Every structure is written in C-alpha cells, then in structure tokens.
Amino acid sequence: MKRRQFLTAAGAGLATAAVAKPAIAQSSPEIKWRLTSSFPKSLDTIYGASDTFAKYVSEMTDGKFQIQAFAAGEVVPGLQALDAVTNATVEVCHTASYYYVGKDPTFAFGTAVPFGLNARQQSAWFGQGGGMDLLNEFYAGYNAHALVGGNTGCQMGGWYRKEIKTVADLKGLKMRIGGFAGRVLTKLGSVPQQIAGGDIYPSLEKGTIDAAEWVGPYDDQKLGFNKVAPFYYYPGWWEGGAALFFFINKAKWESLPKNYQAILKAASAAADTEMQAKYDAKNPGALKQLVAAGTQLRPFPQEVMEACYKAANELYAETSAQNAKFKKVHDAHMAFRNDQYLWWQVAEYTFDNFMIRARARG
Ligand code: CA
C-alpha cells in the first residue's frame, strides 16, 4: 500500500514537471545582448564589472542569456555609452551617470556629487533610501533603466604638476575632472576638461593640462600618472563614493520575462559588491608602491576644502533654482546625507579614527 502511494505520488510529480516544462521554456528564451563599457579593458577593477555581470547572467540562465561586453571605443566612444543605450545601438552599457551632466546636471547624482555621500551611504540611498526609484524616474526620459554597477569608494584628489597651497593656486589650473565637480572648480577660476580615461596620460605628459583626477591608487598607477605629475592630493571631495551603473534600454528591460529581470538585478548586485571589494583590497598595495617610487602625498589644505564646499553649495542653489528635476533629486540626496552623517559620527567614524591612530602607533 505504502509503495503504491509512493508510486502514485512520484507519478503525479512527473506529470506536474511535464506540464510545467513549456512554461519554463517560455520564460527562459535565448537572448543575445551587447554591452558597451565606458572603460578600457586594462582597468580590471572598473571594466571587470561588465565581465562579472555577463558571466553571472550566463551561468544563471544555463547560457541562454548571453551578454557580450565591449571596451570603450569598440562600439562607441567611452563618453557616449548611454547614448548607445538611449537609441538602442546596444541593449546595455556600463558607465558613470555623471558623464552625461551636459544633457542635464541631474545625471550627477547617479555617480557622485561634490560633498555628497560616501560609498556605503550611496548604496544605502539607492537601495533603501528611495534614490534608485527617483533616478530611474529621471532616466526614463532617456529610455534607460539603471541597475547598480559598482563603486570605487572615496577617490583621490588627483595628480598635480605643482603644489596646491592656497585657494589662489586653483586659479587658471587646467584640470581633467569629470562631471559636475568641474563646475565647482570653475567658480574658483580653474579650467576643467572632460577627457576619457585613456586620453588623460598624454595630455598631462605634454602639459596640455596641469592636473588630472581619475580614481585612486590602483587605477591611477596603471595609467601611469605618477610618471608625469609628482603631487598626489586627497580626498577627492567630489567623489566620496563614486557609483557606476548598468543602463539598460527601457523597452528592452520591459520586454524581459520577470525571471530574467531578477537575474539581471542579482548579477548587477554581485558585480557591484565585487568592484568595491577589489578597490579596497588593491588600493593599499598600490599606494605603498607609488610612495616608494617618489609620489608625494598631500592632503588638500583646509582653506581649499572650505572654499570648494562653499562654491559647491552655491552651485547647488543656483542649479536647483533653474532645474526642478535637479532640485527634486538634490533635496532627497542631501536630506539623506545629513541623517547619514548624524549616524556616521557615532560608531563608524569613532571606530575608524581609533584604529587609524592605533595602527600609526604600531
Ligand atoms: Ca574621478
């Protein structure tokens, strides 16, 4: 009797599986997408997120959903990655939202804004503070839907051919600096330039520019900036935690079965976490090597930080007055920041501060 019941149950199970199979097949179609990255393959940290994303999507779909990643310049230039998604030249890109502030300054909030959030806080704002929903409402105007795509952590303030001792030293400074931060420096007399990663070194070497910021020790060392500028400043106050996104063409995103959307979200979250971990693991060794090879580390003077903070706040007020979309995202971002730093000063900062001093004592 028992055996008979078991066989019946097993038979029922098989029957269920047989019925369910066509439904599974329908929800797992074979799809091939192209991804254009804004970065060169030589940067395993930031470019690597595209490979990680594609690998997980393929593995989670038994190879049915293939995403082929291309480096900057292979399909479109690095700074046109989002445009390629907007006009459906490719289905997905991996880029920094703030590369597109020329279209609308609101794009800045998807990566980092001057004196904005650190990396942990940026992730919290996206996922738990309503940030990603606000941004996706904005990106819909560009036929794009964003998923998280990594973070570099707090960046360095860049490479300078001459020391920055006072605010006056910023006057006339020709600097490669991305996005919205350049507009802050314009207020202090600098001349910002937007130059893609691979083109910075020759500009700095030739003296076409006086300074350049990119990311941090690991990436900067790979691009060789230490060979053409001796002074390495910190912190990159314009990128307390610079986030990257995978932008997906909105119609393509909406056409995906729900399970594929979930897989893309999971794969992007894995790539997101992996990038920050790579930077945190690799930066200390690179910093040691740079300093051993003669790089001179300098903190920005307090008066320079204060002047930039004041200029940034003026720019926020001016831009908010002209642009309602900017104001909406700005107000949410800054309210979140203020609560985050209320919390940060208690446990996180106190712990880090103690540990840094304890390490210095040996
Ligand atoms: Ca940067």
mmCIF file with all atom_site columns, C-alpha atoms in Angstrom, residues 125-270:
data_model
loop_
_atom_site.group_PDB
_atom_site.id
_atom_site.type_symbol
_atom_site.label_atom_id
_atom_site.label_alt_id
_atom_site.label_comp_id
_atom_site.label_asym_id
_atom_site.label_entity_id
_atom_site.label_seq_id
_atom_site.pdbx_PDB_ins_code
_atom_site.Cartn_x
_atom_site.Cartn_y
_atom_site.Cartn_z
_atom_site.occupancy
_atom_site.B_iso_or_equiv
_atom_site.pdbx_formal_charge
_atom_site.auth_seq_id
_atom_site.auth_comp_id
_atom_site.auth_asym_id
_atom_site.auth_atom_id
_atom_site.pdbx_PDB_model_num
ATOM 1   C CA . TRP A 1 125 ? 20.405 55.739 -0.657  1.00 0.00 ? 125 TRP A CA 1
ATOM 2   C CA . PHE A 1 126 ? 19.987 53.768 -3.895  1.00 0.00 ? 126 PHE A CA 1
ATOM 3   C CA . GLY A 1 127 ? 18.583 50.625 -2.319  1.00 0.00 ? 127 GLY A CA 1
ATOM 4   C CA . GLN A 1 128 ? 16.854 51.715 0.893   1.00 0.00 ? 128 GLN A CA 1
ATOM 5   C CA . GLY A 1 129 ? 16.514 55.495 0.701   1.00 0.00 ? 129 GLY A CA 1
ATOM 6   C CA . GLY A 1 130 ? 14.418 55.752 -2.458  1.00 0.00 ? 130 GLY A CA 1
ATOM 7   C CA . GLY A 1 131 ? 17.372 57.010 -4.533  1.00 0.00 ? 131 GLY A CA 1
ATOM 8   C CA . MET A 1 132 ? 17.216 54.411 -7.292  1.00 0.00 ? 132 MET A CA 1
ATOM 9   C CA . ASP A 1 133 ? 13.479 54.920 -7.857  1.00 0.00 ? 133 ASP A CA 1
ATOM 10  C CA . LEU A 1 134 ? 13.961 58.697 -8.093  1.00 0.00 ? 134 LEU A CA 1
ATOM 11  C CA . LEU A 1 135 ? 16.838 58.277 -10.532 1.00 0.00 ? 135 LEU A CA 1
ATOM 12  C CA . ASN A 1 136 ? 15.024 55.712 -12.683 1.00 0.00 ? 136 ASN A CA 1
ATOM 13  C CA . GLU A 1 137 ? 12.096 58.116 -12.968 1.00 0.00 ? 137 GLU A CA 1
ATOM 14  C CA . PHE A 1 138 ? 14.623 60.617 -14.368 1.00 0.00 ? 138 PHE A CA 1
ATOM 15  C CA . TYR A 1 139 ? 16.484 58.108 -16.590 1.00 0.00 ? 139 TYR A CA 1
ATOM 16  C CA . ALA A 1 140 ? 13.173 57.025 -18.164 1.00 0.00 ? 140 ALA A CA 1
ATOM 17  C CA . GLY A 1 141 ? 13.375 60.316 -20.070 1.00 0.00 ? 141 GLY A CA 1
ATOM 18  C CA . TYR A 1 142 ? 16.470 58.852 -21.792 1.00 0.00 ? 142 TYR A CA 1
ATOM 19  C CA . ASN A 1 143 ? 14.909 55.432 -22.497 1.00 0.00 ? 143 ASN A CA 1
ATOM 20  C CA . ALA A 1 144 ? 17.138 53.928 -19.816 1.00 0.00 ? 144 ALA A CA 1
ATOM 21  C CA . HIS A 1 145 ? 16.660 51.834 -16.692 1.00 0.00 ? 145 HIS A CA 1
ATOM 22  C CA . ALA A 1 146 ? 19.595 51.722 -14.237 1.00 0.00 ? 146 ALA A CA 1
ATOM 23  C CA . LEU A 1 147 ? 20.859 48.827 -12.144 1.00 0.00 ? 147 LEU A CA 1
ATOM 24  C CA . VAL A 1 148 ? 23.746 49.191 -9.665  1.00 0.00 ? 148 VAL A CA 1
ATOM 25  C CA . GLY A 1 149 ? 27.163 48.575 -11.226 1.00 0.00 ? 149 GLY A CA 1
ATOM 26  C CA . GLY A 1 150 ? 29.914 49.045 -8.639  1.00 0.00 ? 150 GLY A CA 1
ATOM 27  C CA . ASN A 1 151 ? 31.576 51.711 -6.586  1.00 0.00 ? 151 ASN A CA 1
ATOM 28  C CA . THR A 1 152 ? 35.178 52.888 -6.395  1.00 0.00 ? 152 THR A CA 1
ATOM 29  C CA . GLY A 1 153 ? 34.953 54.100 -2.792  1.00 0.00 ? 153 GLY A CA 1
ATOM 30  C CA . CYS A 1 154 ? 36.238 57.563 -1.942  1.00 0.00 ? 154 CYS A CA 1
ATOM 31  C CA . GLN A 1 155 ? 38.533 58.704 -4.711  1.00 0.00 ? 155 GLN A CA 1
ATOM 32  C CA . MET A 1 156 ? 41.815 60.583 -4.601  1.00 0.00 ? 156 MET A CA 1
ATOM 33  C CA . GLY A 1 157 ? 42.005 64.293 -5.443  1.00 0.00 ? 157 GLY A CA 1
ATOM 34  C CA . GLY A 1 158 ? 44.292 63.694 -8.407  1.00 0.00 ? 158 GLY A CA 1
ATOM 35  C CA . TRP A 1 159 ? 47.748 64.378 -9.771  1.00 0.00 ? 159 TRP A CA 1
ATOM 36  C CA . TYR A 1 160 ? 49.259 67.855 -9.929  1.00 0.00 ? 160 TYR A CA 1
ATOM 37  C CA . ARG A 1 161 ? 52.392 69.119 -11.607 1.00 0.00 ? 161 ARG A CA 1
ATOM 38  C CA . LYS A 1 162 ? 52.638 71.875 -8.956  1.00 0.00 ? 162 LYS A CA 1
ATOM 39  C CA . GLU A 1 163 ? 51.614 72.013 -5.287  1.00 0.00 ? 163 GLU A CA 1
ATOM 40  C CA . ILE A 1 164 ? 48.232 73.420 -4.254  1.00 0.00 ? 164 ILE A CA 1
ATOM 41  C CA . LYS A 1 165 ? 48.931 75.506 -1.162  1.00 0.00 ? 165 LYS A CA 1
ATOM 42  C CA . THR A 1 166 ? 46.157 78.105 -1.245  1.00 0.00 ? 166 THR A CA 1
ATOM 43  C CA . VAL A 1 167 ? 42.829 78.731 -2.991  1.00 0.00 ? 167 VAL A CA 1
ATOM 44  C CA . ALA A 1 168 ? 44.708 81.100 -5.343  1.00 0.00 ? 168 ALA A CA 1
ATOM 45  C CA . ASP A 1 169 ? 46.637 78.109 -6.730  1.00 0.00 ? 169 ASP A CA 1
ATOM 46  C CA . LEU A 1 170 ? 43.376 76.834 -8.276  1.00 0.00 ? 170 LEU A CA 1
ATOM 47  C CA . LYS A 1 171 ? 43.154 79.939 -10.491 1.00 0.00 ? 171 LYS A CA 1
ATOM 48  C CA . GLY A 1 172 ? 43.931 79.113 -14.110 1.00 0.00 ? 172 GLY A CA 1
ATOM 49  C CA . LEU A 1 173 ? 44.565 75.452 -13.256 1.00 0.00 ? 173 LEU A CA 1
ATOM 50  C CA . LYS A 1 174 ? 43.738 73.329 -16.312 1.00 0.00 ? 174 LYS A CA 1
ATOM 51  C CA . MET A 1 175 ? 42.462 70.109 -14.833 1.00 0.00 ? 175 MET A CA 1
ATOM 52  C CA . ARG A 1 176 ? 40.952 66.931 -16.165 1.00 0.00 ? 176 ARG A CA 1
ATOM 53  C CA . ILE A 1 177 ? 37.978 66.429 -13.892 1.00 0.00 ? 177 ILE A CA 1
ATOM 54  C CA . GLY A 1 178 ? 34.730 64.679 -14.719 1.00 0.00 ? 178 GLY A CA 1
ATOM 55  C CA . GLY A 1 179 ? 31.146 65.777 -14.371 1.00 0.00 ? 179 GLY A CA 1
ATOM 56  C CA . PHE A 1 180 ? 29.589 68.332 -12.083 1.00 0.00 ? 180 PHE A CA 1
ATOM 57  C CA . ALA A 1 181 ? 32.740 68.879 -9.975  1.00 0.00 ? 181 ALA A CA 1
ATOM 58  C CA . GLY A 1 182 ? 34.340 70.817 -12.806 1.00 0.00 ? 182 GLY A CA 1
ATOM 59  C CA . ARG A 1 183 ? 31.644 73.472 -12.433 1.00 0.00 ? 183 ARG A CA 1
ATOM 60  C CA . VAL A 1 184 ? 32.577 73.933 -8.764  1.00 0.00 ? 184 VAL A CA 1
ATOM 61  C CA . LEU A 1 185 ? 36.217 74.454 -9.731  1.00 0.00 ? 185 LEU A CA 1
ATOM 62  C CA . THR A 1 186 ? 35.189 76.928 -12.454 1.00 0.00 ? 186 THR A CA 1
ATOM 63  C CA . LYS A 1 187 ? 33.834 79.159 -9.669  1.00 0.00 ? 187 LYS A CA 1
ATOM 64  C CA . LEU A 1 188 ? 37.343 79.199 -8.192  1.00 0.00 ? 188 LEU A CA 1
ATOM 65  C CA . GLY A 1 189 ? 38.990 80.059 -11.519 1.00 0.00 ? 189 GLY A CA 1
ATOM 66  C CA . SER A 1 190 ? 40.082 76.588 -12.692 1.00 0.00 ? 190 SER A CA 1
ATOM 67  C CA . VAL A 1 191 ? 39.586 75.377 -16.259 1.00 0.00 ? 191 VAL A CA 1
ATOM 68  C CA . PRO A 1 192 ? 38.077 71.878 -16.114 1.00 0.00 ? 192 PRO A CA 1
ATOM 69  C CA . GLN A 1 193 ? 38.335 69.444 -19.027 1.00 0.00 ? 193 GLN A CA 1
ATOM 70  C CA . GLN A 1 194 ? 36.344 66.270 -19.642 1.00 0.00 ? 194 GLN A CA 1
ATOM 71  C CA . ILE A 1 195 ? 38.750 63.687 -21.077 1.00 0.00 ? 195 ILE A CA 1
ATOM 72  C CA . ALA A 1 196 ? 38.141 59.914 -21.283 1.00 0.00 ? 196 ALA A CA 1
ATOM 73  C CA . GLY A 1 197 ? 40.407 57.656 -19.207 1.00 0.00 ? 197 GLY A CA 1
ATOM 74  C CA . GLY A 1 198 ? 42.743 56.507 -21.957 1.00 0.00 ? 198 GLY A CA 1
ATOM 75  C CA . ASP A 1 199 ? 43.488 60.050 -23.164 1.00 0.00 ? 199 ASP A CA 1
ATOM 76  C CA . ILE A 1 200 ? 44.488 61.626 -19.842 1.00 0.00 ? 200 ILE A CA 1
ATOM 77  C CA . TYR A 1 201 ? 48.116 60.495 -19.689 1.00 0.00 ? 201 TYR A CA 1
ATOM 78  C CA . PRO A 1 202 ? 49.284 62.139 -22.951 1.00 0.00 ? 202 PRO A CA 1
ATOM 79  C CA . SER A 1 203 ? 47.518 65.416 -22.036 1.00 0.00 ? 203 SER A CA 1
ATOM 80  C CA . LEU A 1 204 ? 49.248 65.523 -18.649 1.00 0.00 ? 204 LEU A CA 1
ATOM 81  C CA . GLU A 1 205 ? 52.584 64.465 -20.119 1.00 0.00 ? 205 GLU A CA 1
ATOM 82  C CA . LYS A 1 206 ? 52.510 67.191 -22.791 1.00 0.00 ? 206 LYS A CA 1
ATOM 83  C CA . GLY A 1 207 ? 51.406 69.811 -20.259 1.00 0.00 ? 207 GLY A CA 1
ATOM 84  C CA . THR A 1 208 ? 48.143 70.473 -22.146 1.00 0.00 ? 208 THR A CA 1
ATOM 85  C CA . ILE A 1 209 ? 46.649 70.123 -18.662 1.00 0.00 ? 209 ILE A CA 1
ATOM 86  C CA . ASP A 1 210 ? 48.225 70.904 -15.256 1.00 0.00 ? 210 ASP A CA 1
ATOM 87  C CA . ALA A 1 211 ? 46.386 68.293 -13.230 1.00 0.00 ? 211 ALA A CA 1
ATOM 88  C CA . ALA A 1 212 ? 44.192 65.249 -13.636 1.00 0.00 ? 212 ALA A CA 1
ATOM 89  C CA . GLU A 1 213 ? 41.993 63.191 -11.405 1.00 0.00 ? 213 GLU A CA 1
ATOM 90  C CA . TRP A 1 214 ? 40.927 59.685 -12.265 1.00 0.00 ? 214 TRP A CA 1
ATOM 91  C CA . VAL A 1 215 ? 40.087 57.222 -9.485  1.00 0.00 ? 215 VAL A CA 1
ATOM 92  C CA . GLY A 1 216 ? 42.573 56.101 -6.843  1.00 0.00 ? 216 GLY A CA 1
ATOM 93  C CA . PRO A 1 217 ? 45.965 54.429 -6.327  1.00 0.00 ? 217 PRO A CA 1
ATOM 94  C CA . TYR A 1 218 ? 45.340 51.119 -8.115  1.00 0.00 ? 218 TYR A CA 1
ATOM 95  C CA . ASP A 1 219 ? 43.835 52.512 -11.328 1.00 0.00 ? 219 ASP A CA 1
ATOM 96  C CA . ASP A 1 220 ? 45.955 55.672 -11.350 1.00 0.00 ? 220 ASP A CA 1
ATOM 97  C CA . GLN A 1 221 ? 49.168 53.655 -11.098 1.00 0.00 ? 221 GLN A CA 1
ATOM 98  C CA . LYS A 1 222 ? 48.071 51.526 -14.058 1.00 0.00 ? 222 LYS A CA 1
ATOM 99  C CA . LEU A 1 223 ? 47.515 54.642 -16.149 1.00 0.00 ? 223 LEU A CA 1
ATOM 100 C CA . GLY A 1 224 ? 50.987 55.901 -15.119 1.00 0.00 ? 224 GLY A CA 1
ATOM 101 C CA . PHE A 1 225 ? 50.071 59.386 -13.866 1.00 0.00 ? 225 PHE A CA 1
ATOM 102 C CA . ASN A 1 226 ? 52.843 59.221 -11.237 1.00 0.00 ? 226 ASN A CA 1
ATOM 103 C CA . LYS A 1 227 ? 55.390 59.407 -14.079 1.00 0.00 ? 227 LYS A CA 1
ATOM 104 C CA . VAL A 1 228 ? 54.133 62.796 -15.276 1.00 0.00 ? 228 VAL A CA 1
ATOM 105 C CA . ALA A 1 229 ? 52.974 64.592 -12.074 1.00 0.00 ? 229 ALA A CA 1
ATOM 106 C CA . PRO A 1 230 ? 54.644 64.343 -8.645  1.00 0.00 ? 230 PRO A CA 1
ATOM 107 C CA . PHE A 1 231 ? 51.940 65.572 -6.245  1.00 0.00 ? 231 PHE A CA 1
ATOM 108 C CA . TYR A 1 232 ? 49.055 63.268 -5.337  1.00 0.00 ? 232 TYR A CA 1
ATOM 109 C CA . TYR A 1 233 ? 46.276 65.006 -3.406  1.00 0.00 ? 233 TYR A CA 1
ATOM 110 C CA . TYR A 1 234 ? 43.402 63.704 -1.271  1.00 0.00 ? 234 TYR A CA 1
ATOM 111 C CA . PRO A 1 235 ? 40.499 63.426 -0.742  1.00 0.00 ? 235 PRO A CA 1
ATOM 112 C CA . GLY A 1 236 ? 38.529 63.604 -3.981  1.00 0.00 ? 236 GLY A CA 1
ATOM 113 C CA . TRP A 1 237 ? 35.804 65.678 -2.299  1.00 0.00 ? 237 TRP A CA 1
ATOM 114 C CA . TRP A 1 238 ? 33.732 65.438 -5.494  1.00 0.00 ? 238 TRP A CA 1
ATOM 115 C CA . GLU A 1 239 ? 33.569 61.640 -5.247  1.00 0.00 ? 239 GLU A CA 1
ATOM 116 C CA . GLY A 1 240 ? 33.097 60.405 -1.697  1.00 0.00 ? 240 GLY A CA 1
ATOM 117 C CA . GLY A 1 241 ? 31.837 57.149 -3.191  1.00 0.00 ? 241 GLY A CA 1
ATOM 118 C CA . ALA A 1 242 ? 31.581 57.092 -6.975  1.00 0.00 ? 242 ALA A CA 1
ATOM 119 C CA . ALA A 1 243 ? 28.948 54.647 -8.195  1.00 0.00 ? 243 ALA A CA 1
ATOM 120 C CA . LEU A 1 244 ? 28.694 53.050 -11.634 1.00 0.00 ? 244 LEU A CA 1
ATOM 121 C CA . PHE A 1 245 ? 25.535 51.803 -13.297 1.00 0.00 ? 245 PHE A CA 1
ATOM 122 C CA . PHE A 1 246 ? 24.435 49.300 -15.869 1.00 0.00 ? 246 PHE A CA 1
ATOM 123 C CA . PHE A 1 247 ? 21.954 51.244 -18.001 1.00 0.00 ? 247 PHE A CA 1
ATOM 124 C CA . ILE A 1 248 ? 19.542 49.052 -19.912 1.00 0.00 ? 248 ILE A CA 1
ATOM 125 C CA . ASN A 1 249 ? 17.394 50.275 -22.807 1.00 0.00 ? 249 ASN A CA 1
ATOM 126 C CA . LYS A 1 250 ? 13.996 50.715 -21.151 1.00 0.00 ? 250 LYS A CA 1
ATOM 127 C CA . ALA A 1 251 ? 11.953 48.911 -23.822 1.00 0.00 ? 251 ALA A CA 1
ATOM 128 C CA . LYS A 1 252 ? 14.437 46.011 -23.779 1.00 0.00 ? 252 LYS A CA 1
ATOM 129 C CA . TRP A 1 253 ? 14.244 45.872 -19.968 1.00 0.00 ? 253 TRP A CA 1
ATOM 130 C CA . GLU A 1 254 ? 10.449 45.851 -20.012 1.00 0.00 ? 254 GLU A CA 1
ATOM 131 C CA . SER A 1 255 ? 10.372 43.135 -22.682 1.00 0.00 ? 255 SER A CA 1
ATOM 132 C CA . LEU A 1 256 ? 12.284 40.686 -20.462 1.00 0.00 ? 256 LEU A CA 1
ATOM 133 C CA . PRO A 1 257 ? 10.472 37.922 -18.575 1.00 0.00 ? 257 PRO A CA 1
ATOM 134 C CA . LYS A 1 258 ? 10.320 38.571 -14.813 1.00 0.00 ? 258 LYS A CA 1
ATOM 135 C CA . ASN A 1 259 ? 12.852 35.847 -14.041 1.00 0.00 ? 259 ASN A CA 1
ATOM 136 C CA . TYR A 1 260 ? 15.385 37.426 -16.394 1.00 0.00 ? 260 TYR A CA 1
ATOM 137 C CA . GLN A 1 261 ? 14.840 40.821 -14.778 1.00 0.00 ? 261 GLN A CA 1
ATOM 138 C CA . ALA A 1 262 ? 15.515 39.206 -11.384 1.00 0.00 ? 262 ALA A CA 1
ATOM 139 C CA . ILE A 1 263 ? 18.646 37.541 -12.748 1.00 0.00 ? 263 ILE A CA 1
ATOM 140 C CA . LEU A 1 264 ? 19.955 40.852 -14.112 1.00 0.00 ? 264 LEU A CA 1
ATOM 141 C CA . LYS A 1 265 ? 19.300 42.510 -10.743 1.00 0.00 ? 265 LYS A CA 1
ATOM 142 C CA . ALA A 1 266 ? 21.133 39.727 -8.900  1.00 0.00 ? 266 ALA A CA 1
ATOM 143 C CA . ALA A 1 267 ? 24.064 39.744 -11.339 1.00 0.00 ? 267 ALA A CA 1
ATOM 144 C CA . SER A 1 268 ? 24.388 43.532 -11.129 1.00 0.00 ? 268 SER A CA 1
ATOM 145 C CA . ALA A 1 269 ? 24.338 43.375 -7.326  1.00 0.00 ? 269 ALA A CA 1
ATOM 146 C CA . ALA A 1 270 ? 27.135 40.782 -7.396  1.00 0.00 ? 270 ALA A CA 1
#
